[in-house]
Tab-separated table of C-alpha atoms and ligand atoms in Angstrom:
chain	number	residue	atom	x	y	z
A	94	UNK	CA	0.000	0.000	0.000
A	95	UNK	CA	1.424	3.333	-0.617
A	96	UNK	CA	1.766	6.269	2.080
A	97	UNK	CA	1.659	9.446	0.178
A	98	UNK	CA	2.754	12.563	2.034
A	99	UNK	CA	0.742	15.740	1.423
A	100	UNK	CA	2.590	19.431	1.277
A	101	UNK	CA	-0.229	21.795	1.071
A	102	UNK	CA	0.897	25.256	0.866
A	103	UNK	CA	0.427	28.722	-0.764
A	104	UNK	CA	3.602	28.034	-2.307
A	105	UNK	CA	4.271	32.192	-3.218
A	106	UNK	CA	6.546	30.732	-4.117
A	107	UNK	CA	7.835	27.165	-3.046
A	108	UNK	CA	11.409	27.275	-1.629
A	109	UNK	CA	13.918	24.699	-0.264
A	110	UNK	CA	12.741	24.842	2.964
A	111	UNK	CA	9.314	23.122	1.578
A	112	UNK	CA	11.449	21.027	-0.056
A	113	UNK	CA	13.455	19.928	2.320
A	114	UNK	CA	10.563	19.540	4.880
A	115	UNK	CA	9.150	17.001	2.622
A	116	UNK	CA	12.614	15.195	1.961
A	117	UNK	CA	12.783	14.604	5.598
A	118	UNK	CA	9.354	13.434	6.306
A	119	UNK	CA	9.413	10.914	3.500
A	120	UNK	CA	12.345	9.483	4.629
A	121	UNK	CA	11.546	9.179	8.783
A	122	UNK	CA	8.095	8.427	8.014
A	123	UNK	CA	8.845	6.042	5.101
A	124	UNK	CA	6.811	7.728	2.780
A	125	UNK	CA	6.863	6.288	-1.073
A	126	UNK	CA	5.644	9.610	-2.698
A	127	UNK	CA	5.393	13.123	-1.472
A	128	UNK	CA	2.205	15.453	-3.605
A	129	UNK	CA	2.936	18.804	-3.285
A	130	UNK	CA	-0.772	20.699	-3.615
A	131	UNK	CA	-0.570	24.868	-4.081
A	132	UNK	CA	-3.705	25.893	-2.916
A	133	UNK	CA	-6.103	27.249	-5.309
A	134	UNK	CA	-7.289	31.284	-5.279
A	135	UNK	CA	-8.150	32.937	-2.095
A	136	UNK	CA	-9.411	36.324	-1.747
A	137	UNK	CA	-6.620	37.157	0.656
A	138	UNK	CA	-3.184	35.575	-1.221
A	139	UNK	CA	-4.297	34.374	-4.527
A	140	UNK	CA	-5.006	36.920	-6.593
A	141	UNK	CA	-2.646	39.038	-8.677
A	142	UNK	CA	-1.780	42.007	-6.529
A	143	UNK	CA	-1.785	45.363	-8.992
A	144	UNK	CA	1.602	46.612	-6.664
A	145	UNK	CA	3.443	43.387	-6.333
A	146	UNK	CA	3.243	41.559	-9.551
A	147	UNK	CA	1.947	38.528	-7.801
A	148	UNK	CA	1.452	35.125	-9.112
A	149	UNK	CA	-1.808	33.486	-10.602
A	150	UNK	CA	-2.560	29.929	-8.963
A	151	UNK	CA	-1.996	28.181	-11.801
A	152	UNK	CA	1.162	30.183	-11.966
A	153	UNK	CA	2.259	28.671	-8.239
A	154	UNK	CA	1.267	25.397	-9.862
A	155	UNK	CA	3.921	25.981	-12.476
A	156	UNK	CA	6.695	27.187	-9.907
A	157	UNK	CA	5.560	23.902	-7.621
A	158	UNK	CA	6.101	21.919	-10.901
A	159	UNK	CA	9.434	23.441	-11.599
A	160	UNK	CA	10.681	22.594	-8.315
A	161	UNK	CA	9.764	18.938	-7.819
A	162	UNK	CA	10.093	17.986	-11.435
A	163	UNK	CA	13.829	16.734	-11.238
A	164	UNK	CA	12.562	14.221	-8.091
A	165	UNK	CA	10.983	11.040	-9.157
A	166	UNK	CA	9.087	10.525	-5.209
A	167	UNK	CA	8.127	14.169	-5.508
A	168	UNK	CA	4.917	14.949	-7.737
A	169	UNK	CA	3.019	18.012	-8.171
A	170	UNK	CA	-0.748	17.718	-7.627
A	171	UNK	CA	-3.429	20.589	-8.975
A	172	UNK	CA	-6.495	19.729	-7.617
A	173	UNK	CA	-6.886	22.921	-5.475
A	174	UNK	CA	-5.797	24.955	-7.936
A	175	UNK	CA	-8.747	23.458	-10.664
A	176	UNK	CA	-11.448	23.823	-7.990
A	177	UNK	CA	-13.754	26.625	-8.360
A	178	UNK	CA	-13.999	29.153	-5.108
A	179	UNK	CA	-11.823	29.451	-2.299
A	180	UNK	CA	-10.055	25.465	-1.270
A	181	UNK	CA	-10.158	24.238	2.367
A	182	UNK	CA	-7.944	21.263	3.342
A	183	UNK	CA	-10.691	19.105	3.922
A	184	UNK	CA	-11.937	18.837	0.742
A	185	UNK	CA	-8.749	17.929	-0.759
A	186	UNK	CA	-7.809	14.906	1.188
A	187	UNK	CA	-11.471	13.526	0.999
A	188	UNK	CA	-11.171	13.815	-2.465
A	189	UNK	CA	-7.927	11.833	-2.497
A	190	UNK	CA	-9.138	9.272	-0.479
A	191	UNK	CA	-11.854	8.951	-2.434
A	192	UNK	CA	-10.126	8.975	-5.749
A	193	UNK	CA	-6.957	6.710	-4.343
A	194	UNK	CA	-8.608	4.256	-1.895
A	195	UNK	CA	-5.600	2.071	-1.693
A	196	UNK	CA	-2.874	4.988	-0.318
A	197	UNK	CA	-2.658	5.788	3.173
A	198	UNK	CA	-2.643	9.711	3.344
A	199	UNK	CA	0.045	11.768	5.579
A	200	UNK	CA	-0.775	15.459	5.804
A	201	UNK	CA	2.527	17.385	6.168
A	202	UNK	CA	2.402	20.669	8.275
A	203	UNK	CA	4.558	23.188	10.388
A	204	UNK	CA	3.641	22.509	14.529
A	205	UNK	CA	2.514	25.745	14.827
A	206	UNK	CA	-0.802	25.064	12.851
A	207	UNK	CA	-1.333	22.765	15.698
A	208	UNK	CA	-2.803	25.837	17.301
A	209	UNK	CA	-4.657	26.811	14.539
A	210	UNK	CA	-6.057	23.824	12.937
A	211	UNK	CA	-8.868	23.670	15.073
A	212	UNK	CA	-10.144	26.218	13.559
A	213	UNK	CA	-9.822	25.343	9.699
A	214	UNK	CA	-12.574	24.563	7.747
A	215	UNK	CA	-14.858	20.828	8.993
A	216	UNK	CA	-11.329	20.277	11.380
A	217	UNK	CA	-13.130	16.765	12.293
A	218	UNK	CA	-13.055	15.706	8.526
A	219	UNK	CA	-9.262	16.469	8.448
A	220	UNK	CA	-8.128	14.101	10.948
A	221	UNK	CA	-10.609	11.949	9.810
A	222	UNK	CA	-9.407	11.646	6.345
A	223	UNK	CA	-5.767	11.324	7.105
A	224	UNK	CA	-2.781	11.446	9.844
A	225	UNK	CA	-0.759	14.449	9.877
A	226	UNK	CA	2.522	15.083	10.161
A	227	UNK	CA	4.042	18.361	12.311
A	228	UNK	CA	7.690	19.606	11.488
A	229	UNK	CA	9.008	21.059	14.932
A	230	UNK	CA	11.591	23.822	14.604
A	231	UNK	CA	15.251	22.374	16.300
A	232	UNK	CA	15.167	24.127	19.961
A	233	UNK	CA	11.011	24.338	19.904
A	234	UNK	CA	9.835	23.083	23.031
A	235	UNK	CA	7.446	20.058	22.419
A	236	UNK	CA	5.656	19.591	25.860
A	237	UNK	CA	2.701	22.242	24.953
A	238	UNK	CA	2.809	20.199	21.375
A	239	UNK	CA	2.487	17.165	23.159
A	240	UNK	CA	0.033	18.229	25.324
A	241	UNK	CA	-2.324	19.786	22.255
A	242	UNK	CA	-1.960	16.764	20.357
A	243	UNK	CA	-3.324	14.328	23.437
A	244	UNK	CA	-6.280	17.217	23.192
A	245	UNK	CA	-6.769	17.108	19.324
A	246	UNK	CA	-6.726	12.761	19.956
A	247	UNK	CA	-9.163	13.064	22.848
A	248	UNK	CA	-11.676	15.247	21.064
A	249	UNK	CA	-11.043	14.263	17.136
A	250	UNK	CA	-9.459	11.067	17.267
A	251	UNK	CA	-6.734	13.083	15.827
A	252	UNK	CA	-3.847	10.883	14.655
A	253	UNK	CA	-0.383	13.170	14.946
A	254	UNK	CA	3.366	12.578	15.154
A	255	UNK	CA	6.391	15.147	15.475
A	256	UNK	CA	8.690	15.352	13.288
A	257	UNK	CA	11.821	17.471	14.371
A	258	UNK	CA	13.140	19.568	11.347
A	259	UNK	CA	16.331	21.799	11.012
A	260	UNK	CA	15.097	25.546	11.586
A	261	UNK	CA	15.866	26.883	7.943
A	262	UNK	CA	15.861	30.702	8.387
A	263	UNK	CA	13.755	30.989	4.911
A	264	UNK	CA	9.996	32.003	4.080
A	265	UNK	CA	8.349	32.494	0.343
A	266	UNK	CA	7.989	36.377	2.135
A	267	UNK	CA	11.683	36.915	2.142
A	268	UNK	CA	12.347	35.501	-0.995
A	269	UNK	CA	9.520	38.483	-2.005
A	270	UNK	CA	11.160	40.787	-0.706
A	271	UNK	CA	14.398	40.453	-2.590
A	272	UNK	CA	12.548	40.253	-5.590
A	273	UNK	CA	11.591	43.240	-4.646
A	274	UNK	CA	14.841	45.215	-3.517
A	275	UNK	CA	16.583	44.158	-6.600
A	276	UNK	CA	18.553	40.934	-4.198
A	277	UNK	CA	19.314	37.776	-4.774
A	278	UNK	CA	17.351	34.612	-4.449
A	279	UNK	CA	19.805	31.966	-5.931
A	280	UNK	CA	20.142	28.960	-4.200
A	281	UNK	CA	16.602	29.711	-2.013
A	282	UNK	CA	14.979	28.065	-4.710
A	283	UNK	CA	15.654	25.752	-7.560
A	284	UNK	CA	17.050	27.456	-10.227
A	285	UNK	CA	13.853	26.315	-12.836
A	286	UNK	CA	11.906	28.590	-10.237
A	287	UNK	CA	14.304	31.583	-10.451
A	288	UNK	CA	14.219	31.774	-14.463
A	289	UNK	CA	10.454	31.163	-14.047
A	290	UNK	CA	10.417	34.186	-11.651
A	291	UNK	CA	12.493	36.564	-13.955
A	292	UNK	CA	11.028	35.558	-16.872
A	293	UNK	CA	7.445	36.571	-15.649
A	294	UNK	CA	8.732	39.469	-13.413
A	295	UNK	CA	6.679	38.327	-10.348
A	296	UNK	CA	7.338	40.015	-7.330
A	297	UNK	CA	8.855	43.050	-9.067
A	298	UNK	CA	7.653	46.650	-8.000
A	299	UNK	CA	6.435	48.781	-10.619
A	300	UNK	CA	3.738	48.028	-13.644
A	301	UNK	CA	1.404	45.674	-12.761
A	302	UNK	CA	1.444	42.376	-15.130
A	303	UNK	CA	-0.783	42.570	-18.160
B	514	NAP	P1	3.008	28.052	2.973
B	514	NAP	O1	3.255	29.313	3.710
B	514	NAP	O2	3.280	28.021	1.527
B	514	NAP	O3	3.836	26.898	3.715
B	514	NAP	C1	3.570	25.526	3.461
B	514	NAP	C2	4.128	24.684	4.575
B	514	NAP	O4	5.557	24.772	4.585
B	514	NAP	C3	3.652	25.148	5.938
B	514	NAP	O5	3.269	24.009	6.673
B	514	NAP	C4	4.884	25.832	6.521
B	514	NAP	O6	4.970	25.682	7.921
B	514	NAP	C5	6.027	25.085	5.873
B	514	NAP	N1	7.242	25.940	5.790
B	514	NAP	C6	7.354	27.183	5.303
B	514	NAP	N2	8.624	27.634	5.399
B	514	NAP	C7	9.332	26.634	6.000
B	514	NAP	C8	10.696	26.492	6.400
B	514	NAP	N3	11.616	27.441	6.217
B	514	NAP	N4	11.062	25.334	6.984
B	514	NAP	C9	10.145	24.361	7.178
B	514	NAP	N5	8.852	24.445	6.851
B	514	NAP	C10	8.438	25.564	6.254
B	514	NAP	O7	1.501	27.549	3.156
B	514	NAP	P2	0.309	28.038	4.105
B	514	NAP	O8	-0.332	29.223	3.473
B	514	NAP	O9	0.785	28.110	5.531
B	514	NAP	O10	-0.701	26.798	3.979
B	514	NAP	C11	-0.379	25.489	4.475
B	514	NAP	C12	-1.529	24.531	4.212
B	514	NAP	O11	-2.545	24.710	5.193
B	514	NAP	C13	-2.219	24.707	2.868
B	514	NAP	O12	-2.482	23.449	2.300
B	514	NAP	C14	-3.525	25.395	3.218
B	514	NAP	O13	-4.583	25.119	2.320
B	514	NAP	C15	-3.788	24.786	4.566
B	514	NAP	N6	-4.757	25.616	5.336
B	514	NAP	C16	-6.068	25.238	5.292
B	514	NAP	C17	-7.034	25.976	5.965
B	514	NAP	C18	-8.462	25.515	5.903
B	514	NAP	O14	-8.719	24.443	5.374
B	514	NAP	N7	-9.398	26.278	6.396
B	514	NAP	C19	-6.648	27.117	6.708
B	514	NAP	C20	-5.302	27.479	6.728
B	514	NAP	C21	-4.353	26.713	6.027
B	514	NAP	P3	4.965	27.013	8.854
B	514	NAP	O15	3.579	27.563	8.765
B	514	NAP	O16	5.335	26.495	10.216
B	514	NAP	O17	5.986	27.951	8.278
């Protein structure tokens, strides 16, 4: 049976540290494929920004693409990005568990979300549909994780494990911002990405894109 790991993200754009993230949880949690899933529009991040240049979903797809396309466990997936409206987790891994009956589904997340993920869209249908997987920073403290995962089991049935990732100082925001300032972003990102970034001038002050 195959265990597929599930990187959701915004993806604005996708950057080693998403990368890596996934490396390491397919390889402590065994995982045969990791689907990397850019989230579809949303009122607040999705849509192109007339100041910032920003990306169109389908054009996060492409970066997500770009960046996994040179790992044969690493796919690209774009069914949030396809649905109509704004995409809640939920949805997505029903719809894979629906569609792939015979994979066991591993939802990949930062710990932080633990906090948060209570309130997310149907949170009962998320645990439901999968287990999830929380990166912890190196030096986080993991009792108060503990203890909010015992509470997420107790009231959801919540199935949750750890897993302790290297703090990589890196977010899709900074790699924005020297877009921005004119810095820059080799070696934060594949180099598929970068060319993909220049070539559609995302990110860049100034005009907005046609
Ligand atoms: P994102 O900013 O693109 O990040 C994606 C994931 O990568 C996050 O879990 C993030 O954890 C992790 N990450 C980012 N930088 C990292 C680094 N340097 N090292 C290690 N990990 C890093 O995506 P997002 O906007 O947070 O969304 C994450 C997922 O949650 C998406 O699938 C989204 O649809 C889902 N979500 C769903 C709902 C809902 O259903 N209502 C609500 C909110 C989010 P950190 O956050 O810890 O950086």
């Amino acid at each position: 049976m195959d265990r597929i790991g599930i990187m959701g993200g915004t993806f604005n754009p996708i950057h080693i540290g998403h990368l890596m993230m996934a490396e390491a949880a397919k390889e402590a949690l065994s995982l045969d494929e990791v689907w990397f899933v850019p989230t579809g529009f949303s009122y607040m991040k999705g849509s192109r920004q007339a100041s910032e240049n920003m990306p169109l979903p389908e054009e996060r797809l492409e970066m997500t693409r770009l960046a996994v396309r040179d790992n044969d466990r690493f796919r690209c997936a774009d069914l949030e990005v396809r649905r109509q409206g704004a995409t809640y987790t939920y949805e997505t891994l029903e719809e894979l568990r629906e569609t792939y009956p015979e994979k066991t589904f591993f939802f990949l997340f930062g710990a932080d979300c633990l906090y948060t993920i209570e309130n997310w869209r149907e949170p009962a249908r998320i645990f439901d549909a999968c287990e999830l997987v929380a990166a912890v920073r190196q030096g986080a403290s993991t009792d108060a994780m503990q203890e909010k995962i015992a509470q997420l089991k107790e009231r959801f049935g919540a199935r949750i494990t750890l897993l302790p990732f290297r703090n990589l100082e890196i977010s899709s925001t900074e790699i924005r911002s020297c877009v921005r300032e004119g810095r820059s972003i080799r070696y934060m990102t594949p180099q598929p990405v970068i060319s993909y970034i220049e070539e559609k001038g995302f990110y860049r002050k100034g005009k907005p894109l046609e």
